[in-house]
Amino acid sequence: MTPALRRKLEALLERREEVERLLADPAVAADQTRFRNLSREFSSLQPVADALAAEAQARADLATAQAMRNDPELRALAEDEIDTTNARLATLEGELLAQLIPKDARDDGGLYLEVRAGAGGDEAAIFAGDLFRMYTRYAETQGWRIEVESANPGEHGGYKEVVARVEGAGAYAKLKYESGTHRVQRVPATESQGRIHTSAATVAIIALEAGEDSTMVINPADLKVDTFRSSGAGGQHVNKTESAIRITHVPTGVVVESQTERSQHANRDKAMKRLQAMLVEAEIEKRAAATAAERKLQVGSGDRSQRIRTYNFPQGRITDHRVEGLTLYDLPHIIEGALTPLITRLQQEQHAEALAQLAREG
């Protein structure tokens, strides 16, 4: 580990000690918001302190073992202890470096999931429906709550467009790599001659929470609000009142809709929350544009035109094009929601990229 990285770790340890002193201050305890934020920060810094303490103990053990080598009777035992301790120190160094990787404040929260049919006509809409079902089933296995906010069904199944709100601990951290163009190769149900077609759908993942460093104030004068009759579920209420809302943010051209609630007010509230999230996401992407070229994984909504994954049904193969060698021959299970192996590999790749960046900076 370089001296620069070591100093960063020491600075984190000093910050933990400072936060610990602040938490003991009665004035801080009286301010519930500040106390809660400091408590959260203290918890996030505790692993650094634990790893540094374990490293110090391992170095002390190593020094003891090296001293034992001078005794002929203990030399063999000392050599074994030295090997074991060096391996432990290497592991601890990896853990410490991981603590230096910047944390994304949005990782713990939920997200908006948007799936849209791309090139391929009816088959693209069917594939968009397959993707949405895949994410829905994965969300169910994670215990997350998923609620459809708007949907435009395809003529032969699936969706031309579907937007859902996903809430659950760590949802954004696991699904943030899904943004981009997903391509499918298979024989469509509508194909009479058995030919393999290639179609596509796009996925966008937008965090519900902006993070502490992002603010976005929306000027009401920049909004164009339209009402229309709902076309989704709702029984006799549907098509009788104009409760659905469409909001256009004129400066950016971003359009959001909500029609799942019975009242215009509730739909407007939902639409405004999603608009806020989309504008914040755009702001974050803009700030990250300078370093985006160095990243293989475009996190967040990213470049929607980037082909990130191919689902080849005849071969039962799924390939993620952002990671060299990331091909899994388990497509039937993955498309049914078994996303964990894929997501784990993507998380590992981003972790490796972040560590490499730290090494360059150090």
GROMACS .gro file of C-alpha atoms in nm:
model
  362
    1MET     CA    1   0.000   0.000   0.000
    2THR     CA    2   0.135   0.342  -0.095
    3PRO     CA    3   0.199   0.611   0.167
    4ALA     CA    4  -0.074   0.828   0.012
    5LEU     CA    5  -0.335   0.555   0.058
    6ARG     CA    6  -0.212   0.491   0.411
    7ARG     CA    7  -0.261   0.861   0.494
    8LYS     CA    8  -0.617   0.843   0.363
    9LEU     CA    9  -0.690   0.553   0.598
   10GLU     CA   10  -0.538   0.739   0.891
   11ALA     CA   11  -0.754   1.041   0.806
   12LEU     CA   12  -1.065   0.821   0.817
   13LEU     CA   13  -0.960   0.687   1.157
   14GLU     CA   14  -0.910   1.042   1.285
   15ARG     CA   15  -1.254   1.136   1.153
   16ARG     CA   16  -1.407   0.839   1.338
   17GLU     CA   17  -1.251   0.958   1.664
   18GLU     CA   18  -1.382   1.310   1.599
   19VAL     CA   19  -1.732   1.179   1.531
   20GLU     CA   20  -1.716   0.970   1.850
   21ARG     CA   21  -1.639   1.286   2.049
   22LEU     CA   22  -1.923   1.474   1.881
   23LEU     CA   23  -2.171   1.198   1.962
   24ALA     CA   24  -2.082   1.238   2.331
   25ASP     CA   25  -2.164   1.610   2.317
   26PRO     CA   26  -2.505   1.685   2.480
   27ALA     CA   27  -2.566   1.965   2.230
   28VAL     CA   28  -2.531   1.720   1.941
   29ALA     CA   29  -2.752   1.464   2.113
   30ALA     CA   30  -3.025   1.728   2.140
   31ASP     CA   31  -3.025   1.774   1.762
   32GLN     CA   32  -3.185   1.450   1.645
   33THR     CA   33  -3.111   1.501   1.277
   34ARG     CA   34  -2.743   1.575   1.333
   35PHE     CA   35  -2.712   1.295   1.588
   36ARG     CA   36  -2.867   1.048   1.343
   37ASN     CA   37  -2.636   1.155   1.059
   38LEU     CA   38  -2.328   1.134   1.281
   39SER     CA   39  -2.434   0.793   1.410
   40ARG     CA   40  -2.466   0.670   1.052
   41GLU     CA   41  -2.122   0.810   0.969
   42PHE     CA   42  -1.969   0.651   1.280
   43SER     CA   43  -2.110   0.311   1.179
   44SER     CA   44  -1.970   0.348   0.827
   45LEU     CA   45  -1.622   0.425   0.967
   46GLN     CA   46  -1.616   0.140   1.220
   47PRO     CA   47  -1.494  -0.122   0.967
   48VAL     CA   48  -1.189   0.096   0.899
   49ALA     CA   49  -1.102   0.106   1.267
   50ASP     CA   50  -1.156  -0.270   1.303
   51ALA     CA   51  -0.938  -0.351   1.001
   52LEU     CA   52  -0.659  -0.119   1.115
   53ALA     CA   53  -0.666  -0.273   1.463
   54ALA     CA   54  -0.651  -0.622   1.313
   55GLU     CA   55  -0.362  -0.515   1.091
   56ALA     CA   56  -0.170  -0.374   1.389
   57GLN     CA   57  -0.219  -0.702   1.576
   58ALA     CA   58  -0.104  -0.902   1.272
   59ARG     CA   59   0.211  -0.690   1.242
   60ALA     CA   60   0.284  -0.751   1.610
   61ASP     CA   61   0.234  -1.125   1.558
   62LEU     CA   62   0.468  -1.112   1.259
   63ALA     CA   63   0.740  -0.941   1.462
   64THR     CA   64   0.708  -1.205   1.733
   65ALA     CA   65   0.730  -1.488   1.480
   66GLN     CA   66   1.036  -1.335   1.313
   67ALA     CA   67   1.208  -1.313   1.652
   68MET     CA   68   1.133  -1.683   1.709
   69ARG     CA   69   1.335  -1.779   1.401
   70ASN     CA   70   1.652  -1.717   1.600
   71ASP     CA   71   1.569  -2.021   1.814
   72PRO     CA   72   1.662  -2.342   1.624
   73GLU     CA   73   1.394  -2.540   1.806
   74LEU     CA   74   1.119  -2.292   1.713
   75ARG     CA   75   1.236  -2.204   1.363
   76ALA     CA   76   0.997  -2.440   1.179
   77LEU     CA   77   0.702  -2.319   1.386
   78ALA     CA   78   0.808  -1.959   1.329
   79GLU     CA   79   0.825  -2.005   0.951
   80ASP     CA   80   0.470  -2.143   0.947
   81GLU     CA   81   0.349  -1.853   1.160
   82ILE     CA   82   0.522  -1.600   0.934
   83ASP     CA   83   0.354  -1.747   0.623
   84THR     CA   84   0.013  -1.747   0.790
   85THR     CA   85   0.051  -1.391   0.918
   86ASN     CA   86   0.172  -1.256   0.584
   87ALA     CA   87  -0.134  -1.408   0.419
   88ARG     CA   88  -0.355  -1.245   0.683
   89LEU     CA   89  -0.185  -0.909   0.624
   90ALA     CA   90  -0.248  -0.938   0.249
   91THR     CA   91  -0.617  -1.005   0.315
   92LEU     CA   92  -0.640  -0.713   0.555
   93GLU     CA   93  -0.476  -0.481   0.302
   94GLY     CA   94  -0.747  -0.572   0.053
   95GLU     CA   95  -1.014  -0.498   0.314
   96LEU     CA   96  -0.855  -0.164   0.397
   97LEU     CA   97  -0.832  -0.064   0.032
   98ALA     CA   98  -1.199  -0.154  -0.008
   99GLN     CA   99  -1.281   0.096   0.269
  100LEU     CA  100  -1.126   0.372   0.057
  101ILE     CA  101  -1.361   0.310  -0.236
  102PRO     CA  102  -1.610   0.599  -0.239
  103LYS     CA  103  -1.954   0.494  -0.121
  104ASP     CA  104  -2.256   0.577  -0.334
  105ALA     CA  105  -2.513   0.732  -0.101
  106ARG     CA  106  -2.789   0.600  -0.325
  107ASP     CA  107  -2.691   0.233  -0.290
  108ASP     CA  108  -2.904   0.162   0.016
  109GLY     CA  109  -3.227   0.291  -0.137
  110GLY     CA  110  -3.477   0.203  -0.406
  111LEU     CA  111  -3.515   0.296  -0.770
  112TYR     CA  112  -3.737   0.360  -1.067
  113LEU     CA  113  -3.722   0.082  -1.322
  114GLU     CA  114  -3.805   0.178  -1.680
  115VAL     CA  115  -3.823  -0.083  -1.956
  116ARG     CA  116  -3.902   0.016  -2.315
  117ALA     CA  117  -3.932  -0.186  -2.634
  118GLY     CA  118  -3.669  -0.099  -2.894
  119ALA     CA  119  -3.610  -0.225  -3.246
  120GLY     CA  120  -3.802  -0.540  -3.334
  121GLY     CA  121  -4.171  -0.455  -3.336
  122ASP     CA  122  -4.401  -0.695  -3.149
  123GLU     CA  123  -4.111  -0.919  -3.046
  124ALA     CA  124  -3.933  -0.622  -2.886
  125ALA     CA  125  -4.242  -0.550  -2.676
  126ILE     CA  126  -4.266  -0.916  -2.576
  127PHE     CA  127  -3.898  -0.913  -2.479
  128ALA     CA  128  -3.951  -0.592  -2.276
  129GLY     CA  129  -4.222  -0.782  -2.090
  130ASP     CA  130  -3.984  -1.072  -2.030
  131LEU     CA  131  -3.722  -0.835  -1.887
  132PHE     CA  132  -3.975  -0.666  -1.662
  133ARG     CA  133  -4.094  -1.003  -1.532
  134MET     CA  134  -3.730  -1.104  -1.474
  135TYR     CA  135  -3.670  -0.796  -1.258
  136THR     CA  136  -4.003  -0.840  -1.080
  137ARG     CA  137  -3.926  -1.197  -0.983
  138TYR     CA  138  -3.576  -1.104  -0.871
  139ALA     CA  139  -3.723  -0.824  -0.658
  140GLU     CA  140  -3.960  -1.076  -0.497
  141THR     CA  141  -3.669  -1.303  -0.401
  142GLN     CA  142  -3.500  -1.003  -0.236
  143GLY     CA  143  -3.811  -0.907  -0.042
  144TRP     CA  144  -3.845  -0.574  -0.221
  145ARG     CA  145  -4.171  -0.398  -0.295
  146ILE     CA  146  -4.245  -0.324  -0.662
  147GLU     CA  147  -4.529  -0.102  -0.784
  148VAL     CA  148  -4.613  -0.026  -1.146
  149GLU     CA  149  -4.653   0.348  -1.202
  150SER     CA  150  -4.735   0.346  -1.572
  151ALA     CA  151  -4.762   0.084  -1.844
  152ASN     CA  152  -4.829   0.079  -2.218
  153PRO     CA  153  -4.896  -0.284  -2.321
  154GLY     CA  154  -4.782  -0.426  -2.654
  155GLU     CA  155  -5.041  -0.541  -2.907
  156HIS     CA  156  -4.928  -0.906  -2.885
  157GLY     CA  157  -4.808  -0.912  -2.524
  158GLY     CA  158  -4.534  -0.753  -2.321
  159TYR     CA  159  -4.493  -0.378  -2.302
  160LYS     CA  160  -4.410  -0.091  -2.530
  161GLU     CA  161  -4.315   0.085  -2.207
  162VAL     CA  162  -4.347   0.009  -1.837
  163VAL     CA  163  -4.229   0.211  -1.538
  164ALA     CA  164  -4.221   0.074  -1.183
  165ARG     CA  165  -4.105   0.189  -0.842
  166VAL     CA  166  -3.887  -0.060  -0.656
  167GLU     CA  167  -3.837  -0.014  -0.283
  168GLY     CA  168  -3.611  -0.220  -0.062
  169ALA     CA  169  -3.278  -0.214   0.117
  170GLY     CA  170  -2.990  -0.223  -0.130
  171ALA     CA  171  -3.212  -0.236  -0.439
  172TYR     CA  172  -3.023   0.036  -0.626
  173ALA     CA  173  -2.685  -0.117  -0.537
  174LYS     CA  174  -2.782  -0.442  -0.708
  175LEU     CA  175  -2.976  -0.319  -1.011
  176LYS     CA  176  -2.779  -0.007  -1.102
  177TYR     CA  177  -2.576  -0.200  -1.362
  178GLU     CA  178  -2.885  -0.289  -1.567
  179SER     CA  179  -2.917   0.039  -1.759
  180GLY     CA  180  -2.860   0.018  -2.132
  181THR     CA  181  -2.974  -0.178  -2.436
  182HIS     CA  182  -3.057  -0.545  -2.391
  183ARG     CA  183  -3.057  -0.755  -2.710
  184VAL     CA  184  -3.241  -1.084  -2.760
  185GLN     CA  185  -3.182  -1.352  -3.024
  186ARG     CA  186  -3.458  -1.611  -3.053
  187VAL     CA  187  -3.741  -1.743  -3.267
  188PRO     CA  188  -4.041  -1.520  -3.189
  189ALA     CA  189  -4.380  -1.675  -3.117
  190THR     CA  190  -4.509  -1.479  -3.414
  191GLU     CA  191  -4.249  -1.631  -3.652
  192SER     CA  192  -4.402  -1.900  -3.874
  193GLN     CA  193  -4.085  -2.018  -4.049
  194GLY     CA  194  -3.865  -2.075  -3.744
  195ARG     CA  195  -3.617  -1.798  -3.819
  196ILE     CA  196  -3.411  -1.642  -3.540
  197HIS     CA  197  -3.482  -1.272  -3.496
  198THR     CA  198  -3.280  -1.008  -3.314
  199SER     CA  199  -3.475  -0.753  -3.111
  200ALA     CA  200  -3.393  -0.509  -2.835
  201ALA     CA  201  -3.529  -0.332  -2.530
  202THR     CA  202  -3.381  -0.053  -2.321
  203VAL     CA  203  -3.363  -0.042  -1.943
  204ALA     CA  204  -3.311   0.265  -1.727
  205ILE     CA  205  -3.242   0.254  -1.354
  206ILE     CA  206  -3.296   0.582  -1.167
  207ALA     CA  207  -3.230   0.613  -0.794
  208LEU     CA  208  -3.518   0.716  -0.568
  209GLU     CA  209  -3.277   0.896  -0.336
  210ALA     CA  210  -3.054   1.167  -0.478
  211GLY     CA  211  -2.779   1.142  -0.220
  212GLU     CA  212  -2.667   1.411   0.019
  213ASP     CA  213  -2.454   1.598  -0.235
  214SER     CA  214  -2.726   1.648  -0.496
  215THR     CA  215  -3.002   1.908  -0.489
  216MET     CA  216  -3.249   1.994  -0.757
  217VAL     CA  217  -3.500   2.276  -0.736
  218ILE     CA  218  -3.772   2.258  -1.002
  219ASN     CA  219  -3.920   2.588  -1.114
  220PRO     CA  220  -4.299   2.546  -1.156
  221ALA     CA  221  -4.280   2.783  -1.453
  222ASP     CA  222  -4.070   2.521  -1.634
  223LEU     CA  223  -4.347   2.260  -1.615
  224LYS     CA  224  -4.622   2.181  -1.865
  225VAL     CA  225  -4.894   1.975  -1.697
  226ASP     CA  226  -5.157   1.782  -1.893
  227THR     CA  227  -5.440   1.565  -1.767
  228PHE     CA  228  -5.595   1.270  -1.946
  229ARG     CA  229  -5.813   0.970  -1.877
  230SER     CA  230  -5.645   0.667  -1.728
  231SER     CA  231  -5.614   0.353  -1.938
  232GLY     CA  232  -5.495   0.113  -1.670
  233ALA     CA  233  -5.662  -0.069  -1.382
  234GLY     CA  234  -5.929   0.107  -1.183
  235GLY     CA  235  -6.265  -0.045  -1.266
  236GLN     CA  236  -6.548   0.188  -1.359
  237HIS     CA  237  -6.340   0.488  -1.254
  238VAL     CA  238  -6.113   0.441  -1.559
  239ASN     CA  239  -6.197   0.661  -1.858
  240LYS     CA  240  -6.458   0.858  -1.662
  241THR     CA  241  -6.239   1.125  -1.506
  242GLU     CA  242  -5.918   1.290  -1.621
  243SER     CA  243  -5.715   1.184  -1.318
  244ALA     CA  244  -5.401   1.080  -1.505
  245ILE     CA  245  -5.114   1.330  -1.516
  246ARG     CA  246  -4.845   1.401  -1.774
  247ILE     CA  247  -4.573   1.650  -1.674
  248THR     CA  248  -4.319   1.787  -1.919
  249HIS     CA  249  -4.007   1.962  -1.794
  250VAL     CA  250  -3.974   2.213  -2.077
  251PRO     CA  251  -3.600   2.300  -2.044
  252THR     CA  252  -3.490   1.934  -2.071
  253GLY     CA  253  -3.784   1.778  -2.253
  254VAL     CA  254  -3.818   1.509  -1.984
  255VAL     CA  255  -4.174   1.371  -1.973
  256VAL     CA  256  -4.327   1.168  -1.690
  257GLU     CA  257  -4.673   1.020  -1.650
  258SER     CA  258  -4.873   0.870  -1.367
  259GLN     CA  259  -5.217   0.711  -1.396
  260THR     CA  260  -5.229   0.438  -1.133
  261GLU     CA  261  -5.399   0.644  -0.861
  262ARG     CA  262  -5.767   0.741  -0.856
  263SER     CA  263  -5.703   1.107  -0.775
  264GLN     CA  264  -5.533   1.366  -0.989
  265HIS     CA  265  -5.348   1.497  -0.684
  266ALA     CA  266  -5.198   1.157  -0.601
  267ASN     CA  267  -5.090   1.101  -0.962
  268ARG     CA  268  -4.933   1.446  -0.975
  269ASP     CA  269  -4.738   1.376  -0.656
  270LYS     CA  270  -4.604   1.050  -0.800
  271ALA     CA  271  -4.512   1.212  -1.130
  272MET     CA  272  -4.327   1.497  -0.957
  273LYS     CA  273  -4.123   1.254  -0.748
  274ARG     CA  274  -4.014   1.064  -1.056
  275LEU     CA  275  -3.936   1.386  -1.244
  276GLN     CA  276  -3.721   1.500  -0.952
  277ALA     CA  277  -3.532   1.169  -0.955
  278MET     CA  278  -3.476   1.183  -1.331
  279LEU     CA  279  -3.342   1.538  -1.324
  280VAL     CA  280  -3.109   1.460  -1.035
  281GLU     CA  281  -2.983   1.152  -1.220
  282ALA     CA  282  -2.907   1.369  -1.524
  283GLU     CA  283  -2.718   1.613  -1.302
  284ILE     CA  284  -2.508   1.334  -1.150
  285GLU     CA  285  -2.430   1.191  -1.493
  286LYS     CA  286  -2.319   1.530  -1.615
  287ARG     CA  287  -2.075   1.568  -1.327
  288ALA     CA  288  -1.941   1.216  -1.384
  289ALA     CA  289  -1.898   1.262  -1.759
  290ALA     CA  290  -1.530   1.357  -1.723
  291THR     CA  291  -1.442   1.016  -1.579
  292ALA     CA  292  -1.705   0.805  -1.754
  293ALA     CA  293  -1.468   0.713  -2.037
  294GLU     CA  294  -1.252   0.523  -1.788
  295ARG     CA  295  -1.538   0.309  -1.660
  296LYS     CA  296  -1.648  -0.015  -1.818
  297LEU     CA  297  -1.968  -0.019  -1.613
  298GLN     CA  298  -2.189   0.280  -1.677
  299VAL     CA  299  -2.377   0.300  -1.348
  300GLY     CA  300  -2.711   0.474  -1.324
  301SER     CA  301  -2.917   0.550  -1.630
  302GLY     CA  302  -2.594   0.569  -1.828
  303ASP     CA  303  -2.588   0.556  -2.205
  304ARG     CA  304  -2.921   0.404  -2.309
  305SER     CA  305  -2.781   0.331  -2.655
  306GLN     CA  306  -2.497   0.117  -2.519
  307ARG     CA  307  -2.558  -0.251  -2.588
  308ILE     CA  308  -2.475  -0.408  -2.258
  309ARG     CA  309  -2.612  -0.761  -2.282
  310THR     CA  310  -2.725  -1.028  -2.528
  311TYR     CA  311  -2.975  -1.304  -2.447
  312ASN     CA  312  -2.926  -1.591  -2.694
  313PHE     CA  313  -3.213  -1.835  -2.644
  314PRO     CA  314  -3.110  -2.106  -2.896
  315GLN     CA  315  -2.780  -2.151  -2.710
  316GLY     CA  316  -2.917  -2.077  -2.362
  317ARG     CA  317  -2.645  -1.814  -2.334
  318ILE     CA  318  -2.635  -1.469  -2.176
  319THR     CA  319  -2.335  -1.242  -2.241
  320ASP     CA  320  -2.257  -0.912  -2.072
  321HIS     CA  321  -2.045  -0.712  -2.316
  322ARG     CA  322  -1.895  -0.479  -2.055
  323VAL     CA  323  -1.693  -0.748  -1.882
  324GLU     CA  324  -1.453  -0.967  -2.076
  325GLY     CA  325  -1.543  -1.332  -2.041
  326LEU     CA  326  -1.876  -1.272  -1.868
  327THR     CA  327  -2.087  -1.535  -2.041
  328LEU     CA  328  -2.324  -1.761  -1.851
  329TYR     CA  329  -2.501  -2.066  -1.997
  330ASP     CA  330  -2.796  -2.045  -1.763
  331LEU     CA  331  -3.036  -1.822  -1.956
  332PRO     CA  332  -3.358  -2.015  -1.870
  333HIS     CA  333  -3.302  -1.957  -1.497
  334ILE     CA  334  -3.171  -1.602  -1.531
  335ILE     CA  335  -3.469  -1.485  -1.738
  336GLU     CA  336  -3.691  -1.623  -1.460
  337GLY     CA  337  -3.524  -1.394  -1.206
  338ALA     CA  338  -3.210  -1.580  -1.096
  339LEU     CA  339  -2.992  -1.271  -1.142
  340THR     CA  340  -2.759  -1.315  -0.844
  341PRO     CA  341  -2.460  -1.473  -1.029
  342LEU     CA  342  -2.471  -1.201  -1.294
  343ILE     CA  343  -2.505  -0.916  -1.047
  344THR     CA  344  -2.226  -1.055  -0.827
  345ARG     CA  345  -1.985  -1.061  -1.122
  346LEU     CA  346  -2.072  -0.703  -1.215
  347GLN     CA  347  -2.021  -0.587  -0.855
  348GLN     CA  348  -1.684  -0.761  -0.845
  349GLU     CA  349  -1.582  -0.592  -1.169
  350GLN     CA  350  -1.671  -0.247  -1.042
  351HIS     CA  351  -1.487  -0.319  -0.718
  352ALA     CA  352  -1.176  -0.416  -0.915
  353GLU     CA  353  -1.202  -0.102  -1.129
  354ALA     CA  354  -1.231   0.117  -0.819
  355LEU     CA  355  -0.926  -0.048  -0.658
  356ALA     CA  356  -0.727   0.000  -0.979
  357GLN     CA  357  -0.823   0.368  -0.980
  358LEU     CA  358  -0.711   0.402  -0.619
  359ALA     CA  359  -0.377   0.246  -0.707
  360ARG     CA  360  -0.330   0.496  -0.990
  361GLU     CA  361  -0.416   0.786  -0.763
  362GLY     CA  362  -0.192   0.655  -0.486
   0.00000   0.00000   0.00000
